PDB file of C-alpha atoms and ligand atoms in Angstrom:
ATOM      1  CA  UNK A 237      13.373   4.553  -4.972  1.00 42.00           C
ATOM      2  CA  UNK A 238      13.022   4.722  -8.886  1.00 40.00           C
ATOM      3  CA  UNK A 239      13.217   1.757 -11.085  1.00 39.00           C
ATOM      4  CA  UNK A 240      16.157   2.650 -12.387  1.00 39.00           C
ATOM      5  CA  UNK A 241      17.916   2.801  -9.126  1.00 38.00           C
ATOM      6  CA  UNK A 242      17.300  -1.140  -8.793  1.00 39.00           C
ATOM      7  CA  UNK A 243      17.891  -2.363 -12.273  1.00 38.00           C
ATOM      8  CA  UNK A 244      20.901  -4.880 -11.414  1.00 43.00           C
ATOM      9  CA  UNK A 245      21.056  -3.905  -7.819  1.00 44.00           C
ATOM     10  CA  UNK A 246      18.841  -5.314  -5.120  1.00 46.00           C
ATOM     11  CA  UNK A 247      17.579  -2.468  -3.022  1.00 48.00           C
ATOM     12  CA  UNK A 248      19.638  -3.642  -0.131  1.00 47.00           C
ATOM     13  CA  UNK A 249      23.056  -3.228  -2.680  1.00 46.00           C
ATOM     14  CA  UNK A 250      21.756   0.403  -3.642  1.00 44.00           C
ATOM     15  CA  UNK A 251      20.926   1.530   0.050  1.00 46.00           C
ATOM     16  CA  UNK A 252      24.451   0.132   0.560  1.00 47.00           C
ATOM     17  CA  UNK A 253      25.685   1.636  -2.195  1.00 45.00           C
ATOM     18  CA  UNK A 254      24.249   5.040  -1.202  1.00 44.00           C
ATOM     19  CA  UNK A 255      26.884   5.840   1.414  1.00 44.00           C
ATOM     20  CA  UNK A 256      26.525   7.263   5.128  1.00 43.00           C
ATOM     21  CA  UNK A 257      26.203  10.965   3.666  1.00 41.00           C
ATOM     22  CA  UNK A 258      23.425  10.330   1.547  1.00 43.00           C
ATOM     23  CA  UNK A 259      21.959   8.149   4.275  1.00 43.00           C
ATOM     24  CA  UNK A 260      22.091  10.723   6.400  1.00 41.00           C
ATOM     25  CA  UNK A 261      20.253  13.084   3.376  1.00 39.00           C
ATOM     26  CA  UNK A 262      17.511  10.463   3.429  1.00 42.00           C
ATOM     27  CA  UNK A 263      17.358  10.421   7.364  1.00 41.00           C
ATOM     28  CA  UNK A 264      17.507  14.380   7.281  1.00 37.00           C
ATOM     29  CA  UNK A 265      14.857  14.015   4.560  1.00 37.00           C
ATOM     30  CA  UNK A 266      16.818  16.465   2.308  1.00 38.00           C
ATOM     31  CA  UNK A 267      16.370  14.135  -0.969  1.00 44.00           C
ATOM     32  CA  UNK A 268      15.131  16.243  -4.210  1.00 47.00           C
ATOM     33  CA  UNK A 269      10.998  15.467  -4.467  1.00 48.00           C
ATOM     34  CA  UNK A 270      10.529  14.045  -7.979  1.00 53.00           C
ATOM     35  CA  UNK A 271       7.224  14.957  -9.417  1.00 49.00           C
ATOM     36  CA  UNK A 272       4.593  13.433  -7.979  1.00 49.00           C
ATOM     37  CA  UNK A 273       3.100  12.146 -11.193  1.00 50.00           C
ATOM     38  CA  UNK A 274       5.164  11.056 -14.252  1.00 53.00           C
ATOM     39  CA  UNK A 275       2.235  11.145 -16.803  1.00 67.00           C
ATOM     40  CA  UNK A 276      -1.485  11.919 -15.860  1.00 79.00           C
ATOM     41  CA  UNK A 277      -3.624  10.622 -18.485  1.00 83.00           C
ATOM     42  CA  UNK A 278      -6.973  12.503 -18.292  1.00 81.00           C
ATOM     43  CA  UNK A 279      -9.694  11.977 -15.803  1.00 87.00           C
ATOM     44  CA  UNK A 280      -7.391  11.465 -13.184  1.00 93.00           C
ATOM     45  CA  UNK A 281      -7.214  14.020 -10.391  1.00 94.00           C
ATOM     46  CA  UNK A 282      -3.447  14.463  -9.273  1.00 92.00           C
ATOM     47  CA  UNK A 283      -2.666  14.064  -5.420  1.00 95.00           C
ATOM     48  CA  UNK A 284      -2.558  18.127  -5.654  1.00 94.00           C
ATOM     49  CA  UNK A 285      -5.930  18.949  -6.700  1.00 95.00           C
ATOM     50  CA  UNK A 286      -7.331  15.734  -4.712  1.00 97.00           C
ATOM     51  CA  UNK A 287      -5.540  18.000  -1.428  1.00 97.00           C
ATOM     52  CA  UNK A 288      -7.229  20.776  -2.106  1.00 97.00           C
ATOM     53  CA  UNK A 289     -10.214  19.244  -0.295  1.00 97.00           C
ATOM     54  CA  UNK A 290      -8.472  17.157   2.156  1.00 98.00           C
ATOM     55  CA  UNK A 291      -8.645  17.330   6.320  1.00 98.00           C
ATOM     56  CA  UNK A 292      -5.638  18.547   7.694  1.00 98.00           C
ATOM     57  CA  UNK A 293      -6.777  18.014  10.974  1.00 98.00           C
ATOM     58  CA  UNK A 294      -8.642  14.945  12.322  1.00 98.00           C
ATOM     59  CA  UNK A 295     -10.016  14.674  15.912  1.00 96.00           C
ATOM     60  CA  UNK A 296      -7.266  16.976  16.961  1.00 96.00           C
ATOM     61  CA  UNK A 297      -4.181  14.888  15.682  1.00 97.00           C
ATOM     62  CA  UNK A 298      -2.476  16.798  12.644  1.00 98.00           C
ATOM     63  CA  UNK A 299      -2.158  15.423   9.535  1.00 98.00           C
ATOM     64  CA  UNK A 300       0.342  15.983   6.702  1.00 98.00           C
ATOM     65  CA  UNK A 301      -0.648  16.193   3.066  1.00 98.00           C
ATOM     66  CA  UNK A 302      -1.517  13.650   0.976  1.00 98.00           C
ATOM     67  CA  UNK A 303       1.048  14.767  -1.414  1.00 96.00           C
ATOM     68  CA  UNK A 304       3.654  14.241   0.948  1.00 93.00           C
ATOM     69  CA  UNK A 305       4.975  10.784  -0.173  1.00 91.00           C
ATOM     70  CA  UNK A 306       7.682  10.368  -2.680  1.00 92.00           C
ATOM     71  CA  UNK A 307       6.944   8.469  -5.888  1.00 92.00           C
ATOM     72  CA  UNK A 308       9.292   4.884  -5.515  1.00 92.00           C
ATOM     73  CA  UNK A 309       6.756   2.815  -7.331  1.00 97.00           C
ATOM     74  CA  UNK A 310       8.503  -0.150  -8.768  1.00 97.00           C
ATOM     75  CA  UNK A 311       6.507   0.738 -12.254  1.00 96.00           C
ATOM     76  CA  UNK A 312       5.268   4.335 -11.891  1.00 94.00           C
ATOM     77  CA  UNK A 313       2.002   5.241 -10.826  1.00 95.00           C
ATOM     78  CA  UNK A 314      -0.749   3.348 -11.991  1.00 96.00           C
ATOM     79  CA  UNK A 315      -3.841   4.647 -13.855  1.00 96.00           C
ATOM     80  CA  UNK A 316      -6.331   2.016 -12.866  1.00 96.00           C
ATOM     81  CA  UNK A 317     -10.211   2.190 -14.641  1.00 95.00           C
ATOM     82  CA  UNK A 318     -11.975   1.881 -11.291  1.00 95.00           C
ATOM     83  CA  UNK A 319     -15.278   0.372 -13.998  1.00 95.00           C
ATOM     84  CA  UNK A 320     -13.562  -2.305 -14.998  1.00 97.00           C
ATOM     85  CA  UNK A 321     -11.359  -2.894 -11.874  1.00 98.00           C
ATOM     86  CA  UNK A 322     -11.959  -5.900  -9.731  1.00 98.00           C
ATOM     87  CA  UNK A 323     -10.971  -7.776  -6.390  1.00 98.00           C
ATOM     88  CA  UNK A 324     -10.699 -11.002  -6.616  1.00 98.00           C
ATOM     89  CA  UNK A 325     -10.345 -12.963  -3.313  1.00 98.00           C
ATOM     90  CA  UNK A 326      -9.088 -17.029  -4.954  1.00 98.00           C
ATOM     91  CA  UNK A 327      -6.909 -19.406  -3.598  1.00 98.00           C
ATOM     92  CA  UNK A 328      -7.596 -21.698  -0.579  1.00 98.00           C
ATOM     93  CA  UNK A 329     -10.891 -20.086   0.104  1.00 98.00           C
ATOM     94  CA  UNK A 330     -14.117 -21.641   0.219  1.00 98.00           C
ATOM     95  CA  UNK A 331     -15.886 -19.330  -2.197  1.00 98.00           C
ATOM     96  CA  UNK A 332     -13.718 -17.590  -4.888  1.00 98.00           C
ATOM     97  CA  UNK A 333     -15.328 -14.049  -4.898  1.00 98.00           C
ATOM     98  CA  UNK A 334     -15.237 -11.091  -7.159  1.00 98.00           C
ATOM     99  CA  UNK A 335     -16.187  -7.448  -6.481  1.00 98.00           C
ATOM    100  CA  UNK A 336     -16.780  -4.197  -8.089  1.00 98.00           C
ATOM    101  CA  UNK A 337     -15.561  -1.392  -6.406  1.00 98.00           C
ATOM    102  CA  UNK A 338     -19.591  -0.140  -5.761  1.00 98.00           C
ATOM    103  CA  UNK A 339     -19.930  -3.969  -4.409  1.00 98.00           C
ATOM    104  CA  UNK A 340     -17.158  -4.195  -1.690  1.00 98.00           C
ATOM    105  CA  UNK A 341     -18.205  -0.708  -0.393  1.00 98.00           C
ATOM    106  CA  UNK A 342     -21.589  -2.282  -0.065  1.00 98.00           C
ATOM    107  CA  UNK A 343     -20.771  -5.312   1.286  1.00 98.00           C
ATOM    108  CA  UNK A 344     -18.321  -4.119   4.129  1.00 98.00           C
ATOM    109  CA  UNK A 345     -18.590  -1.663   6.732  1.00 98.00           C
ATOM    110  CA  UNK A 346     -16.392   1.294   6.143  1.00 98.00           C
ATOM    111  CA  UNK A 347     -14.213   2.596   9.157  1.00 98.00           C
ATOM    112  CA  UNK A 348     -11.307   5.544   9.572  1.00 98.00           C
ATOM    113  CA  UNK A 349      -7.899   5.376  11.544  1.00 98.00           C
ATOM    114  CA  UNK A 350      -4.693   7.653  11.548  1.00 98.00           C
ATOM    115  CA  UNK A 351      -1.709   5.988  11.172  1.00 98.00           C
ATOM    116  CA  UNK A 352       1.951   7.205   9.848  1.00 98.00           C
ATOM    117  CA  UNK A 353       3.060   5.662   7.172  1.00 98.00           C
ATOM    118  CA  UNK A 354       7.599   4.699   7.219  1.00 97.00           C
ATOM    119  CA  UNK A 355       9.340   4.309   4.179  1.00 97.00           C
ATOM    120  CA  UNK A 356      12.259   2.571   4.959  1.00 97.00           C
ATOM    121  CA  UNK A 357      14.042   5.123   2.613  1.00 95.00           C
ATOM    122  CA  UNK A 358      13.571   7.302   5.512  1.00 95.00           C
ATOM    123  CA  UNK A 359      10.260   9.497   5.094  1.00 96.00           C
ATOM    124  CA  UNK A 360       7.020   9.017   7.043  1.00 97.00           C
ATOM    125  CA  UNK A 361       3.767  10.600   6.775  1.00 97.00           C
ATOM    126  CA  UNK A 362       0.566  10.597   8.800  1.00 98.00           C
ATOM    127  CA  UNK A 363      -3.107  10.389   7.526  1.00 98.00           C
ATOM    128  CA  UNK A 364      -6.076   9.805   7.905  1.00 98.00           C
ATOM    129  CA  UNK A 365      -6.798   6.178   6.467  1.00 98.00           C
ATOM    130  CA  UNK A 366     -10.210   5.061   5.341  1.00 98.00           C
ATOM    131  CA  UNK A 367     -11.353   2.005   4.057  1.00 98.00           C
ATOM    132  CA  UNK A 368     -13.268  -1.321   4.755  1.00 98.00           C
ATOM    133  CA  UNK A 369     -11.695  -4.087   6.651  1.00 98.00           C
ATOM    134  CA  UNK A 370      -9.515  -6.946   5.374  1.00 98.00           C
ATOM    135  CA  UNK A 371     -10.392  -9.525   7.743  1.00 98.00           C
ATOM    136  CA  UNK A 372     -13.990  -8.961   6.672  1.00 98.00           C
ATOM    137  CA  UNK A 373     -13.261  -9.746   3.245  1.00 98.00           C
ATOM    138  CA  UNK A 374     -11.115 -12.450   3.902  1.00 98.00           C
ATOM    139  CA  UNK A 375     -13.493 -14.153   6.209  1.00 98.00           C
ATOM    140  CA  UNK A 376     -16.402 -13.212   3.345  1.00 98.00           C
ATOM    141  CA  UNK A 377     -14.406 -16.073   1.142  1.00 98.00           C
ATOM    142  CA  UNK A 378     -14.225 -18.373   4.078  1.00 98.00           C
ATOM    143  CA  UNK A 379     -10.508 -19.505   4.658  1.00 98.00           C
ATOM    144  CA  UNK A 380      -9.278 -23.004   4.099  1.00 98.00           C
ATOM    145  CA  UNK A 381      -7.199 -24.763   7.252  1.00 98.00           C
ATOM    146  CA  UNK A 382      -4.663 -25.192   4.994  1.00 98.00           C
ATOM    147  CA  UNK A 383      -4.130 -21.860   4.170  1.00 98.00           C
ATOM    148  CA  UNK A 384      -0.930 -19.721   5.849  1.00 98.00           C
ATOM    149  CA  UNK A 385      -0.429 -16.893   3.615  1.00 98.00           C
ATOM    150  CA  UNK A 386      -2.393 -13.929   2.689  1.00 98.00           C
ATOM    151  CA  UNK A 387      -0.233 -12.880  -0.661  1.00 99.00           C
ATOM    152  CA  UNK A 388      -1.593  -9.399  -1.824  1.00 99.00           C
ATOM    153  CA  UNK A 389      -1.161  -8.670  -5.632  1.00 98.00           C
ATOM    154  CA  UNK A 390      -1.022  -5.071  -7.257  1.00 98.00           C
ATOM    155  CA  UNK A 391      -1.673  -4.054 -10.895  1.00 98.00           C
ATOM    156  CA  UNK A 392       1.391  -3.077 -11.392  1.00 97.00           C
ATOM    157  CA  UNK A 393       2.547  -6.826 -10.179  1.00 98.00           C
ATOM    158  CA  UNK A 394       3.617  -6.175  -7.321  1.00 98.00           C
ATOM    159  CA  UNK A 395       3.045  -8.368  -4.480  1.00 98.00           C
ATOM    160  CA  UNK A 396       3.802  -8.692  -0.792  1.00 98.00           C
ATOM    161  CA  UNK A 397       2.637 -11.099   1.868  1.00 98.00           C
ATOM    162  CA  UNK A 398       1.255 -12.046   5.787  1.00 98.00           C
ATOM    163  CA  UNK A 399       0.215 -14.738   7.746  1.00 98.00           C
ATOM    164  CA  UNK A 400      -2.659 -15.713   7.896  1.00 98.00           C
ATOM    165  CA  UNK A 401      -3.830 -14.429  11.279  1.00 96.00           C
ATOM    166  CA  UNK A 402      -1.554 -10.974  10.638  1.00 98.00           C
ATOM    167  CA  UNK A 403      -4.730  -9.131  10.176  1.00 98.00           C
ATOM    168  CA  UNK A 404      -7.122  -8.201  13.213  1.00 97.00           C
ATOM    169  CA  UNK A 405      -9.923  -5.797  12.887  1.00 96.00           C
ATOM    170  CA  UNK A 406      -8.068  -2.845  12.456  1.00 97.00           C
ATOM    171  CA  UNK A 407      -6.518  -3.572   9.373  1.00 98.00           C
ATOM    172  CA  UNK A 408      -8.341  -1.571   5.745  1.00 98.00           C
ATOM    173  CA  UNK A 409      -8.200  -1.799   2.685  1.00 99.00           C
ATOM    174  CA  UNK A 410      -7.818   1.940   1.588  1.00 99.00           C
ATOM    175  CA  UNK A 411      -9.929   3.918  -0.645  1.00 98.00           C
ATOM    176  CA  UNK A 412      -9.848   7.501   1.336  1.00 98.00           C
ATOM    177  CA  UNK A 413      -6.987   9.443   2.441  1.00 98.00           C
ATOM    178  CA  UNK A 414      -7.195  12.586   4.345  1.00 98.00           C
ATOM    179  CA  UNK A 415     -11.336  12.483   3.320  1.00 98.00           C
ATOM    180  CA  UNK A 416     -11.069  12.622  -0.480  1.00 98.00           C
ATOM    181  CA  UNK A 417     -10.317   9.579  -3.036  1.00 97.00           C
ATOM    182  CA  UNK A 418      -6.905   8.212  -3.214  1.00 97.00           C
ATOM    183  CA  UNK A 419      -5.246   9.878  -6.118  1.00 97.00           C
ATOM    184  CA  UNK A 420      -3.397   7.453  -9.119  1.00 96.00           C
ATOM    185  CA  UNK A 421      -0.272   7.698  -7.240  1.00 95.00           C
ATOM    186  CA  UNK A 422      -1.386   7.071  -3.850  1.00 97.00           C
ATOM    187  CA  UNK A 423      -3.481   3.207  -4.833  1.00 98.00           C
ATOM    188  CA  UNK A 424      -6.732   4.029  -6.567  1.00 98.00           C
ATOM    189  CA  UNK A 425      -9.031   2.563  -6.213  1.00 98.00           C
ATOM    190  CA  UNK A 426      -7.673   0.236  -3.290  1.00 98.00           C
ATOM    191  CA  UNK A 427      -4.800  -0.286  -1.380  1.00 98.00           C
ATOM    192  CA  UNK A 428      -3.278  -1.845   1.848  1.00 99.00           C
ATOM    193  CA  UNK A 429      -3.282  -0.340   5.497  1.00 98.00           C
ATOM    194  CA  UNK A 430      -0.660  -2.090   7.019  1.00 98.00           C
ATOM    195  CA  UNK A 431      -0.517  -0.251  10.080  1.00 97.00           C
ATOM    196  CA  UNK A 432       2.321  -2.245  12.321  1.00 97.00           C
ATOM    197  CA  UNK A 433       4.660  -2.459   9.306  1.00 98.00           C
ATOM    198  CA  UNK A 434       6.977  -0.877   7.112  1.00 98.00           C
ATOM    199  CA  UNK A 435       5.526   1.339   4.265  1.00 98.00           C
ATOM    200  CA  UNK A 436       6.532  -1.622   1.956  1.00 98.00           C
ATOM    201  CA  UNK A 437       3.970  -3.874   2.847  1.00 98.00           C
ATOM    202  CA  UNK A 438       1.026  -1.232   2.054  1.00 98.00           C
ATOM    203  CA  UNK A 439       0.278  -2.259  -1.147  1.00 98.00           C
ATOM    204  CA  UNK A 440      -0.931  -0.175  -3.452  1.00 98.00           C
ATOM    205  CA  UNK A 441      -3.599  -0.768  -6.765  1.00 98.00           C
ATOM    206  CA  UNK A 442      -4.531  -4.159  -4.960  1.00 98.00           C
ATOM    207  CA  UNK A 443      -6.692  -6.380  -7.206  1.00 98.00           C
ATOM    208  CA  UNK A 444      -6.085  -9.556  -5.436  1.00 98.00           C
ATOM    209  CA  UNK A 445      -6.193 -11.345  -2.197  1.00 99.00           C
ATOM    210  CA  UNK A 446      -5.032 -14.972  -2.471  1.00 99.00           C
ATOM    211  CA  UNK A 447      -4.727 -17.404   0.271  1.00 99.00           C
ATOM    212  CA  UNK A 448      -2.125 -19.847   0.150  1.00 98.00           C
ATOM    213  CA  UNK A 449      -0.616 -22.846   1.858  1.00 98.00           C
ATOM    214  CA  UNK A 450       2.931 -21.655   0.677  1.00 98.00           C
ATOM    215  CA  UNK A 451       4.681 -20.435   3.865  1.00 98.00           C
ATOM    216  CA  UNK A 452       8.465 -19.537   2.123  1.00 98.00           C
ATOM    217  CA  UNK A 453       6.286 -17.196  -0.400  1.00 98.00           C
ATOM    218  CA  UNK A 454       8.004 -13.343  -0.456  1.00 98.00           C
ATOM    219  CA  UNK A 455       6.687 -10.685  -2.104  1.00 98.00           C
ATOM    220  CA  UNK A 456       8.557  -8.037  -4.685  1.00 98.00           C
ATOM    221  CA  UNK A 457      10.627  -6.166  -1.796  1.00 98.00           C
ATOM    222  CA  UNK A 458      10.729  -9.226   0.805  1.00 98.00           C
ATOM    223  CA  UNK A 459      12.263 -11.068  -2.224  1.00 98.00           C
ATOM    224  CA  UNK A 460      14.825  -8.827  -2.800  1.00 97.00           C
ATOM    225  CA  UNK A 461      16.343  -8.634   1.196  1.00 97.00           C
ATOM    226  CA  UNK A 462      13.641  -7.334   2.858  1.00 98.00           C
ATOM    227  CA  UNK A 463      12.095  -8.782   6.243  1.00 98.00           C
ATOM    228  CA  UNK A 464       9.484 -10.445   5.205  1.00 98.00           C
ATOM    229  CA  UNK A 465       8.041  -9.826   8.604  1.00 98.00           C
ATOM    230  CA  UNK A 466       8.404  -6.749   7.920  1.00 98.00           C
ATOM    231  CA  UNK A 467       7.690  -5.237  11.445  1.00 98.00           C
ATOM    232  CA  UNK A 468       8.912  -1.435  11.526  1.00 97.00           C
ATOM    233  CA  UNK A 469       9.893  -1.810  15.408  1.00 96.00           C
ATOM    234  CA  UNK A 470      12.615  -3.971  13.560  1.00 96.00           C
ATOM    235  CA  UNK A 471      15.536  -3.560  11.230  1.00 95.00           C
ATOM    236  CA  UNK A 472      14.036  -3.663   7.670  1.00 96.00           C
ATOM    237  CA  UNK A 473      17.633  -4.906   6.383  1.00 93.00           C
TER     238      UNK A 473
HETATM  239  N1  LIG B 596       1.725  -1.904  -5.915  1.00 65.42           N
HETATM  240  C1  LIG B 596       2.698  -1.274  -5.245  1.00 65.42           C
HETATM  241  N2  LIG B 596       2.514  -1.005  -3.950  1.00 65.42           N
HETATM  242  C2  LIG B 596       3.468  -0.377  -3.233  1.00 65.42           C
HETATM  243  C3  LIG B 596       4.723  -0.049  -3.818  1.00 65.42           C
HETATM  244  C4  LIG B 596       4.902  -0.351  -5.203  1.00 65.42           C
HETATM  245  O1  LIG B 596       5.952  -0.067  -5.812  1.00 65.42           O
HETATM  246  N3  LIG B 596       3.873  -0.969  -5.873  1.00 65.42           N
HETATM  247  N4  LIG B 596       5.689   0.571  -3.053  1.00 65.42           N
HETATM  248  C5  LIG B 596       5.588   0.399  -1.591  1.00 65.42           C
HETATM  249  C6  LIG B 596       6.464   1.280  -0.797  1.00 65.42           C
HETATM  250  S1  LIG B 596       8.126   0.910  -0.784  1.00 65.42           S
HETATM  251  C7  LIG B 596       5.968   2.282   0.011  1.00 65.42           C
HETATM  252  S2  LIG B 596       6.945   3.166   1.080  1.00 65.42           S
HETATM  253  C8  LIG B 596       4.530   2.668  -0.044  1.00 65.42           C
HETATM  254  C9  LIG B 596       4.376   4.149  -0.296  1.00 65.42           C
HETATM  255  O2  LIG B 596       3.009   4.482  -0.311  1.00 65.42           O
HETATM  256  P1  LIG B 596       2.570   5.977  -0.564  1.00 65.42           P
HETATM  257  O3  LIG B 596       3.169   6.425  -1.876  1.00 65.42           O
HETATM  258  O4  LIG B 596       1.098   5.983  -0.578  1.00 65.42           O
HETATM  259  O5  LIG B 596       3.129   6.798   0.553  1.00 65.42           O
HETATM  260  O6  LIG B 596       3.838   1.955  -1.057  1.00 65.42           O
HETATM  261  C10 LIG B 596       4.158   0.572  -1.091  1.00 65.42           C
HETATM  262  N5  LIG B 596       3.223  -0.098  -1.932  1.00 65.42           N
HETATM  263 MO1  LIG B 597       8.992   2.156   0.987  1.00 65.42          MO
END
């Protein structure tokens, strides 16, 4: 979904609005592909030259491409300067902490899963995720009892959100897909592996991990009609 689709309309109103033939276009997965990248300042390797080094094949299980997902960014894909990028881990934590990307790749070990990512617009895609653990970085800033939330912020402000205990020890933080560097659209330098939920809740760009007491908190999607559990066993509407 484009930004333009949703200017006036919560996403719920446009999917509505979109009629059971198109749904069943989006189901079939017969939508036109926009390009993959809108503008691609230099220095930044597109998803397509990124997959010309990519696995395709991982412990036997197929995967698809890493261009394979459709741009629906609620502000385009973002061209983040991994030097001056940062994650900040604040809120009801014990010790605010700040990393560089070299830092947090240091400081956590790395591990690989693959998982299929569901858009609730109807696509899905399978890849090889790679990345270091959330609950390790979480538990690095030492959680406060009165923290419930983990609310996830992306550069491009978006923001989505768990309880506290959501994530267990298979849970990354993404900076490899398919073996080579995310690509602009697809989170550099970091982004959410989300694995039990909607496609939604895998935040891209994350620069932010902020534990909070507020309980009725809902993120950019999950604020407009979303589930905010967001489970994709369940109805997203
Ligand atoms: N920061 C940010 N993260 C985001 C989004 C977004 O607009 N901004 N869109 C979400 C949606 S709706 C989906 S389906 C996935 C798509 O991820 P992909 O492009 O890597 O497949 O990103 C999610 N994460
Ligand atoms: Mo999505």
């Amino acid at each position: 979904m484009t930004k333009d689709h949703t200017e006036g309309l919560t996403r719920r109103e446009f999917v509505a609005g979109l009629g059971v033939g198109a749904l069943a276009m989006l189901a079939s997965g017969c939508v036109p592909r926009p390009p993959l990248v809108s503008s691609n300042p230099s220095g930044f390797p597109t998803s397509e030259q990124l997959a010309k080094s990519e696995l395709r094949v991982y412990n036997g299980q197929k995967l698809d491409s890493i261009t394979a997902s459709r741009e629906n960014s609620i502000e385009g894909p973002q061209y983040v300067d991994k030097k001056s990028w940062r994650l900040t881990v604040d809120g009801l934590v014990d010790a605010v902490k700040t990393y560089t990307f070299d830092e947090l790749i240091a400081a956590f070990p790395a591990d690989k899963q693959v998982h299929r990512l569901d858009c609730v617009e109807g696509w899905s895609e399978t890849q090889l995720w790679e990345g270091v653990r959330v609950a390790d970085v979480i538990k690095a800033s030492g959680v406060k009892s009165a923290a419930k939330m983990v609310i996830l912020h992306g550069h491009d402000g978006y923001t989505t959100e768990f309880p506290v205990g959501y994530f267990d020890e298979s849970h990354l933080l993404v900076y490899k897909l398919n073996g080579v560097d995310l690509s602009a659209q697809r989170g550099y330098p970091l982004r959410l592996g989300a694995w039990s939920k909607w496609g939604y809740k895998w935040i891209r760009w994350v620069e932010r991990i902020e534990l909070s007491a507020d309980t009725t908190y809902l993120g950019y999607w999950e604020s407009r009609g979303y589930s905010a559990t967001g489970e994709r066993s369940q109805p997203s509407l």
